[in-house]
XYZ file of N, CA, C and O in Angstrom:
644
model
N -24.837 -28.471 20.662
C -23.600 -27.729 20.613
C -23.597 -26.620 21.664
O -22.648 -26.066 22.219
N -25.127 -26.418 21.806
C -24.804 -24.818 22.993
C -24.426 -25.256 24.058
O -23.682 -24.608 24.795
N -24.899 -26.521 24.357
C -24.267 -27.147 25.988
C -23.149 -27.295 25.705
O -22.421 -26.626 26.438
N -22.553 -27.947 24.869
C -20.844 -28.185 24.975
C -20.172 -26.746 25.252
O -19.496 -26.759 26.280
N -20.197 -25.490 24.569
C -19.674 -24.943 24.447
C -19.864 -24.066 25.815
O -19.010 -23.526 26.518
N -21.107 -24.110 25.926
C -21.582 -23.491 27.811
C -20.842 -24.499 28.591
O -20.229 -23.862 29.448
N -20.622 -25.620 28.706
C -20.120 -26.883 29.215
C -19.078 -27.084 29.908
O -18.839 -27.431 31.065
N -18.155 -26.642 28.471
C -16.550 -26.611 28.722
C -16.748 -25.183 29.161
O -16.717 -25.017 30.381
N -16.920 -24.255 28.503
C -16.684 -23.172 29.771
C -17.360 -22.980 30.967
O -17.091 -21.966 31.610
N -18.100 -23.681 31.343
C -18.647 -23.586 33.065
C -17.143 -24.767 33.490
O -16.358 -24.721 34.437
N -17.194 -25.264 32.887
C -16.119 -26.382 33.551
C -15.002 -25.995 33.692
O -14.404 -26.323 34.718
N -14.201 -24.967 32.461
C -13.321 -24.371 32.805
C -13.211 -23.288 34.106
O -12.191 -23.170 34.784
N -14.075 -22.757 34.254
C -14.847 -21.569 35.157
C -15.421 -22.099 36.873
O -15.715 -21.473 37.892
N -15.385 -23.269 36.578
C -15.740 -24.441 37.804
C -17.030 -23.934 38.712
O -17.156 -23.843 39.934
N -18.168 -23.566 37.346
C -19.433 -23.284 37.695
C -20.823 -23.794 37.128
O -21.001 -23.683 35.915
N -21.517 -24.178 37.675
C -22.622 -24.930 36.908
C -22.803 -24.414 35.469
O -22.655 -23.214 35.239
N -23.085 -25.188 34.603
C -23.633 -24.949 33.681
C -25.080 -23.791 33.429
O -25.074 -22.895 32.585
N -25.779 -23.968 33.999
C -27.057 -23.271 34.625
C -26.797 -21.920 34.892
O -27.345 -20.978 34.319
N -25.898 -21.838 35.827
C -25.006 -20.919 36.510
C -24.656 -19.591 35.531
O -25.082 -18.440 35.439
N -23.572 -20.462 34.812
C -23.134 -19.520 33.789
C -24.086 -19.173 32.982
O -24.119 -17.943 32.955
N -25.168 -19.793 32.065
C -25.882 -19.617 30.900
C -26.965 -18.438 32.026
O -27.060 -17.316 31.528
N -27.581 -18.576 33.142
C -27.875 -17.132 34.141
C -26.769 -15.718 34.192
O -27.117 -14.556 33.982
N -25.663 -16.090 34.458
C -25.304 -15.169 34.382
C -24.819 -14.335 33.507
O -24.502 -13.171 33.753
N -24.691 -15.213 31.828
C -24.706 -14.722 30.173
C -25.742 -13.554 29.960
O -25.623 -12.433 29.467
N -27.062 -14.401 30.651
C -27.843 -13.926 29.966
C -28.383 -12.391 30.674
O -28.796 -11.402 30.069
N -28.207 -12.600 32.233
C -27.728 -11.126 33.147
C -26.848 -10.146 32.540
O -26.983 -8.925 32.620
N -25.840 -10.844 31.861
C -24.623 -9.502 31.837
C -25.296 -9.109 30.483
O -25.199 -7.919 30.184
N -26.163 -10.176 29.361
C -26.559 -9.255 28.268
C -27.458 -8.420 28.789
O -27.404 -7.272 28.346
N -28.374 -8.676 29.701
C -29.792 -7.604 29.927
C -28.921 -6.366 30.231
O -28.941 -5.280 29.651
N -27.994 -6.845 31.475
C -27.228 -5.328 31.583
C -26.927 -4.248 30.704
O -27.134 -3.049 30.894
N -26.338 -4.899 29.570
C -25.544 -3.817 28.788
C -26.079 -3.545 27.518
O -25.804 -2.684 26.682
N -27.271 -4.868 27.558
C -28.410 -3.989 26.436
C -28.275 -4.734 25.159
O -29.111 -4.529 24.278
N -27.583 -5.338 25.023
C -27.326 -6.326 23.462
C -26.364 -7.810 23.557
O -25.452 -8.131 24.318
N -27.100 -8.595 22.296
C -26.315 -9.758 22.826
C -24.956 -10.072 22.410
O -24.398 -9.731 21.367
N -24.303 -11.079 23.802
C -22.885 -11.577 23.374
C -22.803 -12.425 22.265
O -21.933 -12.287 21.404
N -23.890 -13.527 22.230
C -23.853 -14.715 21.511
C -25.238 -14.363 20.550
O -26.238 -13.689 20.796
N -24.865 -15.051 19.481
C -25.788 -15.538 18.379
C -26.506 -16.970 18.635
O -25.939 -17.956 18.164
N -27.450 -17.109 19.195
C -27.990 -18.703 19.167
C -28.412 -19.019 17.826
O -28.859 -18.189 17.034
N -28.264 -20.164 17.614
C -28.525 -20.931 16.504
C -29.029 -21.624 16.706
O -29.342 -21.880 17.869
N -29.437 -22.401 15.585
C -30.065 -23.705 15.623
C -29.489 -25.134 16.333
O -30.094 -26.084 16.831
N -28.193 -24.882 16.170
C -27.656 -26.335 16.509
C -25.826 -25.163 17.147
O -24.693 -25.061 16.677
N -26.474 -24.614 18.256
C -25.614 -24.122 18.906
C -25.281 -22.406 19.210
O -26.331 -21.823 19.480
N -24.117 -21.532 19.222
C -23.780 -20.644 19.670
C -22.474 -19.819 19.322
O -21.358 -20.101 19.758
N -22.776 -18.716 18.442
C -21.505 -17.824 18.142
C -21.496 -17.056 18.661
O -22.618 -16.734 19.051
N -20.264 -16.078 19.133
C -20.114 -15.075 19.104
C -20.211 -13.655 18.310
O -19.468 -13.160 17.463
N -21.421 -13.192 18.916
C -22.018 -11.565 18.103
C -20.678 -10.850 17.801
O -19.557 -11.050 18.268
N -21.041 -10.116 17.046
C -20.241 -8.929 16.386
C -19.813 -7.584 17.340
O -18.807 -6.880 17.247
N -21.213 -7.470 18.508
C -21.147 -6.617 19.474
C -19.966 -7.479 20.628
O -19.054 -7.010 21.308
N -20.329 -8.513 20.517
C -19.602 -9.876 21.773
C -17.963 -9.412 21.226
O -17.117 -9.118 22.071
N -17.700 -9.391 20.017
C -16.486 -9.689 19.796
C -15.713 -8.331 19.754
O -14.485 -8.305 19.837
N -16.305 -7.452 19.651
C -16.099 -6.484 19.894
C -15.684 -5.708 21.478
O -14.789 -4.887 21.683
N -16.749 -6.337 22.539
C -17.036 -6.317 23.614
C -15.761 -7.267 24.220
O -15.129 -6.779 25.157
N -15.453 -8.302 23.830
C -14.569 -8.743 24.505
C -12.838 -8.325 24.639
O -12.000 -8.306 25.541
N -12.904 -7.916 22.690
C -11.362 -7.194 22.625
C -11.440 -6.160 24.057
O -10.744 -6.342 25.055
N -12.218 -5.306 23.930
C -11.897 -4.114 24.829
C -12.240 -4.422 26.282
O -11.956 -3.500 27.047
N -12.850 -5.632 26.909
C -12.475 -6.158 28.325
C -11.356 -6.684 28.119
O -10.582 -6.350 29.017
N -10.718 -7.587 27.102
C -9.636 -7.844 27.326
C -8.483 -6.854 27.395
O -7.615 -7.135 28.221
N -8.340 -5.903 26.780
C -8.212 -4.593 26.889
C -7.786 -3.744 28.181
O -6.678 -3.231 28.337
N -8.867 -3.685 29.086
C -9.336 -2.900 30.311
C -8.315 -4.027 31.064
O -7.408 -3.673 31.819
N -8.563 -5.207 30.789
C -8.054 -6.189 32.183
C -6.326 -5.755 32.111
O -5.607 -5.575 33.094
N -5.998 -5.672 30.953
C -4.471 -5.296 30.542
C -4.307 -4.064 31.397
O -3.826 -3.802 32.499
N -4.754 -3.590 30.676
C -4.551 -2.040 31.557
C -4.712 -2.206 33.262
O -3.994 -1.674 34.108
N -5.998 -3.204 33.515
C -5.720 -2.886 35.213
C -4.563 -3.368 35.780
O -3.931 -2.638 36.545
N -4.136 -4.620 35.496
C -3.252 -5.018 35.622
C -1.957 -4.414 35.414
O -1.069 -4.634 36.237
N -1.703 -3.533 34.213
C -0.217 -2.791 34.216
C -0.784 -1.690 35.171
O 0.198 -1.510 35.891
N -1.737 -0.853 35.624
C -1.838 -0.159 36.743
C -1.382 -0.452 37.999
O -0.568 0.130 38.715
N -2.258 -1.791 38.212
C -2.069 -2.111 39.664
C -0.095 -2.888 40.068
O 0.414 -3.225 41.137
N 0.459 -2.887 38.628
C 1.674 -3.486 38.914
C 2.613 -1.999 39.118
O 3.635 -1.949 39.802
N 2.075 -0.938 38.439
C 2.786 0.501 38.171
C 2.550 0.791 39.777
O 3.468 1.259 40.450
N 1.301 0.493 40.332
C 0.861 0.798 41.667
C 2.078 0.654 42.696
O 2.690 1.328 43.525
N 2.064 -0.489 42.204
C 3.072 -1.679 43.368
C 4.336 -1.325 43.472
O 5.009 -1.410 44.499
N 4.809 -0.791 42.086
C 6.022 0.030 42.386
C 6.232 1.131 43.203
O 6.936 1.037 44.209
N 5.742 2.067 42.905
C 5.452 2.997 43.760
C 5.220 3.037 44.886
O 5.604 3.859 45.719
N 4.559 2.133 45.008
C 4.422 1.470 46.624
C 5.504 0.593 47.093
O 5.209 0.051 48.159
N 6.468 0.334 46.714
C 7.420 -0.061 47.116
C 9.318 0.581 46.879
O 10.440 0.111 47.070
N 8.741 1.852 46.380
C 9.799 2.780 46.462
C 10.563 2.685 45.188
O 11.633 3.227 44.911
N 9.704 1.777 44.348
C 10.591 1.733 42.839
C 10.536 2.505 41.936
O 11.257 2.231 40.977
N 9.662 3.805 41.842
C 8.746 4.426 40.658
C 9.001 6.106 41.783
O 9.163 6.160 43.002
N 8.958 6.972 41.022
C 9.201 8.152 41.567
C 10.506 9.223 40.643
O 10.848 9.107 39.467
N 10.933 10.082 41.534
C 11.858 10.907 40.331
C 13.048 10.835 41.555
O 12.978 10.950 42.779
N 14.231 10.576 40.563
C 15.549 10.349 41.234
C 16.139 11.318 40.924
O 15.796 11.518 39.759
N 17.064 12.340 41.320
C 17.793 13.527 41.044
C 18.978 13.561 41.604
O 19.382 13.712 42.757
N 19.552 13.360 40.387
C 21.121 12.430 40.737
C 22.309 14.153 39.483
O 22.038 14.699 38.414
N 23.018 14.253 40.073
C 24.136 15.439 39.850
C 25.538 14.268 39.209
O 25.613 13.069 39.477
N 26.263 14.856 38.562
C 27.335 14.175 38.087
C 28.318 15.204 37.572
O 27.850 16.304 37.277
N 29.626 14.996 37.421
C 30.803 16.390 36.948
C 30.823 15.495 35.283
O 30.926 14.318 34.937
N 30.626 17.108 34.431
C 30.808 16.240 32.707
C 31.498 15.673 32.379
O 31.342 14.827 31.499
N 32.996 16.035 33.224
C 33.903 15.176 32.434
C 33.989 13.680 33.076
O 34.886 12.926 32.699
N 33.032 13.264 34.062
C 32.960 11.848 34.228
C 31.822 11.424 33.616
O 31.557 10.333 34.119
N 30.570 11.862 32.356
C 29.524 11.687 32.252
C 29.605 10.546 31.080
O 28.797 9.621 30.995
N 30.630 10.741 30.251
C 31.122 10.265 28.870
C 31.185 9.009 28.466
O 30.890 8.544 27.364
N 31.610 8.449 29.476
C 31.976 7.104 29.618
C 32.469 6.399 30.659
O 33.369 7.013 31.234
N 32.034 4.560 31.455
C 32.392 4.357 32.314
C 30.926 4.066 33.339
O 29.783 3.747 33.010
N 31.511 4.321 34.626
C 30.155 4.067 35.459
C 29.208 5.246 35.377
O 28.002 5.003 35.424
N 29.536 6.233 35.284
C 28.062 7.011 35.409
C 27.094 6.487 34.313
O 26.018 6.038 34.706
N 27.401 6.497 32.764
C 26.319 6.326 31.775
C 25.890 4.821 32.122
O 24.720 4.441 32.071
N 26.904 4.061 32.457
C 26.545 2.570 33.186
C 25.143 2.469 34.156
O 24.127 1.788 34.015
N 25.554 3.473 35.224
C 24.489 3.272 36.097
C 23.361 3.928 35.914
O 22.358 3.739 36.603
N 23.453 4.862 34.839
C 22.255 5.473 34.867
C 21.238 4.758 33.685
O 20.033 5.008 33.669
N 22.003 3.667 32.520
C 21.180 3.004 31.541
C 21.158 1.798 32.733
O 20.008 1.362 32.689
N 21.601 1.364 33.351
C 20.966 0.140 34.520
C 19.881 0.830 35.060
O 18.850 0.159 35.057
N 19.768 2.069 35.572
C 18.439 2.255 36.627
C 17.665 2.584 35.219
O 16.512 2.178 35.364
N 17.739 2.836 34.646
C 16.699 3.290 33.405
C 15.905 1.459 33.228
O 14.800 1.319 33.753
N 16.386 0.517 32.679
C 16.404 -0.544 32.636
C 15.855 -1.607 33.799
O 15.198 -2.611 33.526
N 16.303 -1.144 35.344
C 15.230 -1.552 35.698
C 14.427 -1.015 36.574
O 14.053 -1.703 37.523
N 14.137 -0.111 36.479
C 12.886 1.458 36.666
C 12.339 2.208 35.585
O 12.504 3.427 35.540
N 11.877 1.760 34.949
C 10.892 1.837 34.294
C 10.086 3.710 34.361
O 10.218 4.813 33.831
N 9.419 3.135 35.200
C 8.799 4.089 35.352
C 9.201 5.511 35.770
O 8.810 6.624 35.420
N 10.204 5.037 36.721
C 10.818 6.070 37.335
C 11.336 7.428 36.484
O 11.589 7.363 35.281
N 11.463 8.709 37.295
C 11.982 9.632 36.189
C 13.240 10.043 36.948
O 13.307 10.251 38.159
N 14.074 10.115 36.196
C 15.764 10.793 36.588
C 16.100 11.914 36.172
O 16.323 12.160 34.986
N 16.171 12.686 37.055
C 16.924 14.159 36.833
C 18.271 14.366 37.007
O 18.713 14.470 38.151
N 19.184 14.460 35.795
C 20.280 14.624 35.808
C 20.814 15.875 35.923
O 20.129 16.835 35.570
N 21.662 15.999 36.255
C 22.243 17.734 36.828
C 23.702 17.746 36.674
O 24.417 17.113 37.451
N 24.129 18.375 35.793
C 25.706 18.458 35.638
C 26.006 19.347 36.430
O 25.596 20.410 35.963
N 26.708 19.560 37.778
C 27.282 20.093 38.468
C 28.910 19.631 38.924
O 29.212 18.451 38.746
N 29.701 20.353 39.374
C 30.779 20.443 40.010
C 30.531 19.785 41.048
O 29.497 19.795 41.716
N 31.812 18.994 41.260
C 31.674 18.237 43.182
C 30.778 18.908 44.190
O 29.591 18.672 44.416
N 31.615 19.833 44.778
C 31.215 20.865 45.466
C 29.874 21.418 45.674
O 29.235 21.580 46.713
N 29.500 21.756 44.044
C 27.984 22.212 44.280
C 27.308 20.893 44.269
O 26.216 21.035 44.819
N 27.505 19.552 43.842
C 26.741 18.434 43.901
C 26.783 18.094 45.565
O 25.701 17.749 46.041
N 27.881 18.159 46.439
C 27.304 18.131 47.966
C 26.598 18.906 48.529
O 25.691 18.604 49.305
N 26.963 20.105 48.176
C 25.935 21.203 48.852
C 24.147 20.703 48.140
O 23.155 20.651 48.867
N 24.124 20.411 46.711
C 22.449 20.128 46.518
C 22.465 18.736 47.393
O 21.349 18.597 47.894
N 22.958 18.134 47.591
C 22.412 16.592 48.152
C 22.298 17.353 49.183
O 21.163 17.828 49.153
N 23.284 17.994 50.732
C 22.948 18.565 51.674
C 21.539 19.156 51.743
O 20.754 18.510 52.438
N 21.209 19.927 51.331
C 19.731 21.176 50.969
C 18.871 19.995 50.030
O 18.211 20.461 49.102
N 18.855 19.130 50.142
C 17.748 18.523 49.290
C 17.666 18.523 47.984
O 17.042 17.679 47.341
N 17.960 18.970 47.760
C 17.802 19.316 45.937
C 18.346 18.411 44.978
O 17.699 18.074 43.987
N 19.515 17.993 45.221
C 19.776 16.212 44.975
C 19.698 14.843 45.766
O 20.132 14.884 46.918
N 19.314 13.906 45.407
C 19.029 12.631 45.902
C 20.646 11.992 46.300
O 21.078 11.510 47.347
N 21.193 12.199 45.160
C 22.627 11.434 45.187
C 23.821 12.471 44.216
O 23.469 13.491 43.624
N 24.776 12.115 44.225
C 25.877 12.617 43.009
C 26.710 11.838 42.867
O 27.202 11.233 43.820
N 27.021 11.689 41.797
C 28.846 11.626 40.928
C 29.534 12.160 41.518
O 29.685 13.233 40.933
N 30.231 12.143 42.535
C 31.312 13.546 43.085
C 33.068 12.881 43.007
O 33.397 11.706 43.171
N 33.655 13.648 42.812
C 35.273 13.527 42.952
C 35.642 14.162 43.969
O 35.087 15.241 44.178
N 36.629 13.714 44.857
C 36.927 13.925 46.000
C 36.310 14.624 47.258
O 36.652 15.641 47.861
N 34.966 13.460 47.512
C 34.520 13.628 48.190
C 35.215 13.563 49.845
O 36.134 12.753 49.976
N 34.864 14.271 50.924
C 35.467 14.370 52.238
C 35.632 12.931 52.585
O 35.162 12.188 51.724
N 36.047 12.469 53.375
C 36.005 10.909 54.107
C 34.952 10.954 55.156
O 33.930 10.277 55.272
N 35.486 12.001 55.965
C 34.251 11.505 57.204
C 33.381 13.063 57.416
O 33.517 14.161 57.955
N 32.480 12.326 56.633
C 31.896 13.563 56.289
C 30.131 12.788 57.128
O 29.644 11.799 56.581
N 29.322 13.491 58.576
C 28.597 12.317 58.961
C 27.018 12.630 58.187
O 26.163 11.798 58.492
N 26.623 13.597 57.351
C 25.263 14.137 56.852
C 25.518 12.619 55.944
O 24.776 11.638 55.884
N 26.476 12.791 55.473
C 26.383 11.798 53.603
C 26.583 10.403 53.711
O 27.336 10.089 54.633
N 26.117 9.452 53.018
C 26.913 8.300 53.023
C 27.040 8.137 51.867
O 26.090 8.479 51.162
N 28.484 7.447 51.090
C 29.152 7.293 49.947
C 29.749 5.908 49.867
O 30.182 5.195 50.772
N 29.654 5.662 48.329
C 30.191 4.383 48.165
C 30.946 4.546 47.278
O 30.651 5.245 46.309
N 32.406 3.772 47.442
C 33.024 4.381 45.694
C 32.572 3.206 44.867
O 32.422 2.036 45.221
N 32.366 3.829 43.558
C 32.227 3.442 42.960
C 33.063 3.119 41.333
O 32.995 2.166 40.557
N 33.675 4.148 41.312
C 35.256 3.763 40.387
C 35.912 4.556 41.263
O 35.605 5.287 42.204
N 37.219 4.106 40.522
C 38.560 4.414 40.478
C 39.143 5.597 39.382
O 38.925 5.250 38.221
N 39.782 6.815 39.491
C 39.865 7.169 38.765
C 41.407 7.533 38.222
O 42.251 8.141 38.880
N 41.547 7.089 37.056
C 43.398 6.531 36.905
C 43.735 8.233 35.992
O 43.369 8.409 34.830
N 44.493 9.336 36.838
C 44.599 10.093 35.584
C 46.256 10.281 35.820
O 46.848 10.646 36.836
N 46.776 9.899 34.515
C 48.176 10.434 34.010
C 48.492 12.095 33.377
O 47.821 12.999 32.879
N 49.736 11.885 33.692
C 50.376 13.467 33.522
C 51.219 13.512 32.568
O 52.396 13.157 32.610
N 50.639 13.948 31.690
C 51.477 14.138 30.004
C 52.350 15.315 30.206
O 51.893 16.341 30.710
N 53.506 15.222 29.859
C 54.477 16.181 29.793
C 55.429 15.730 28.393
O 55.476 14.560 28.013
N 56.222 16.929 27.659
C 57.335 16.615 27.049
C 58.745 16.006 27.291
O 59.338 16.684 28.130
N 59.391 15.089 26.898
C 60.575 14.064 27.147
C 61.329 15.112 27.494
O 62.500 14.945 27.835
């Protein structure tokens, strides 16, 4: 039974048999206690082994959501966005739209929201201090900024008959 089970996993592993049962028995000297229980008519997994493996399996998780958190960041997806908006467009519509879309797919990223007035939302994008804004009647040819509209904004004038 110990060969089968060394067997199929060298075979899965696409390494001698020999191979692997050397390098079992290396990684136990290393760390000082054993993975496997030998038996008589084969091979379990120790209590230390099973233990030992949750938490490599564990570590590998984690490197892996690191090195993917990495990748964002490294590709301009992950960082802090500092985006300005006027309240009375915050309520409903595209702003809460776009800001549960970038939440959704940026993750990581952190967003600083800033309720400001038009006005002061160009002047912080100008001076750095905002990334982007919500603004209402923004200039047209204005050449520091570039703008996209993004709604339309329909407002009626209530008066008495």
């Amino acid at each position: 039974m110990k060969s089968s089970i060394y067997g199929r996993a060298a075979q899965r592993l696409r390494v001698a048999q020999p191979a692997l049962s050397r390098q079992i028995q290396d990684l136990e000297e290393e760390i000082g206690f054993k993975l496997f229980d030998r038996l008589p008519r084969g091979v379990k997994i120790s209590s230390a082994g099973k233990l030992f493996l949750e938490d490599a399996r564990r570590i590998l998780r984690e490197l892996i959501d690191a090195t993917e958190r990495a990748q964002r960041v490294a590709k301009g997806q992950s960082g802090t966005l500092r985006v300005g908006f006027t309240e009375n467009s915050s309520w409903h519509g595209v702003v809460p739209d776009s800001f549960r879309r970038f939440r959704e797919r940026q993750p990581d990223a952190e967003l600083q929201l800033n309720p400001l007035s038009s006005l002061e939302q160009v002047e912080a994008i100008r001076s750095g201090r905002l990334d982007a804004g919500f603004v209402f009647n923004m200039p047209k040819a204005d050449r520091e900024l570039d703008q996209v509209l993004v709604a339309l904004n329909h407002v009626a004038l209530a008066a008495p008959r």
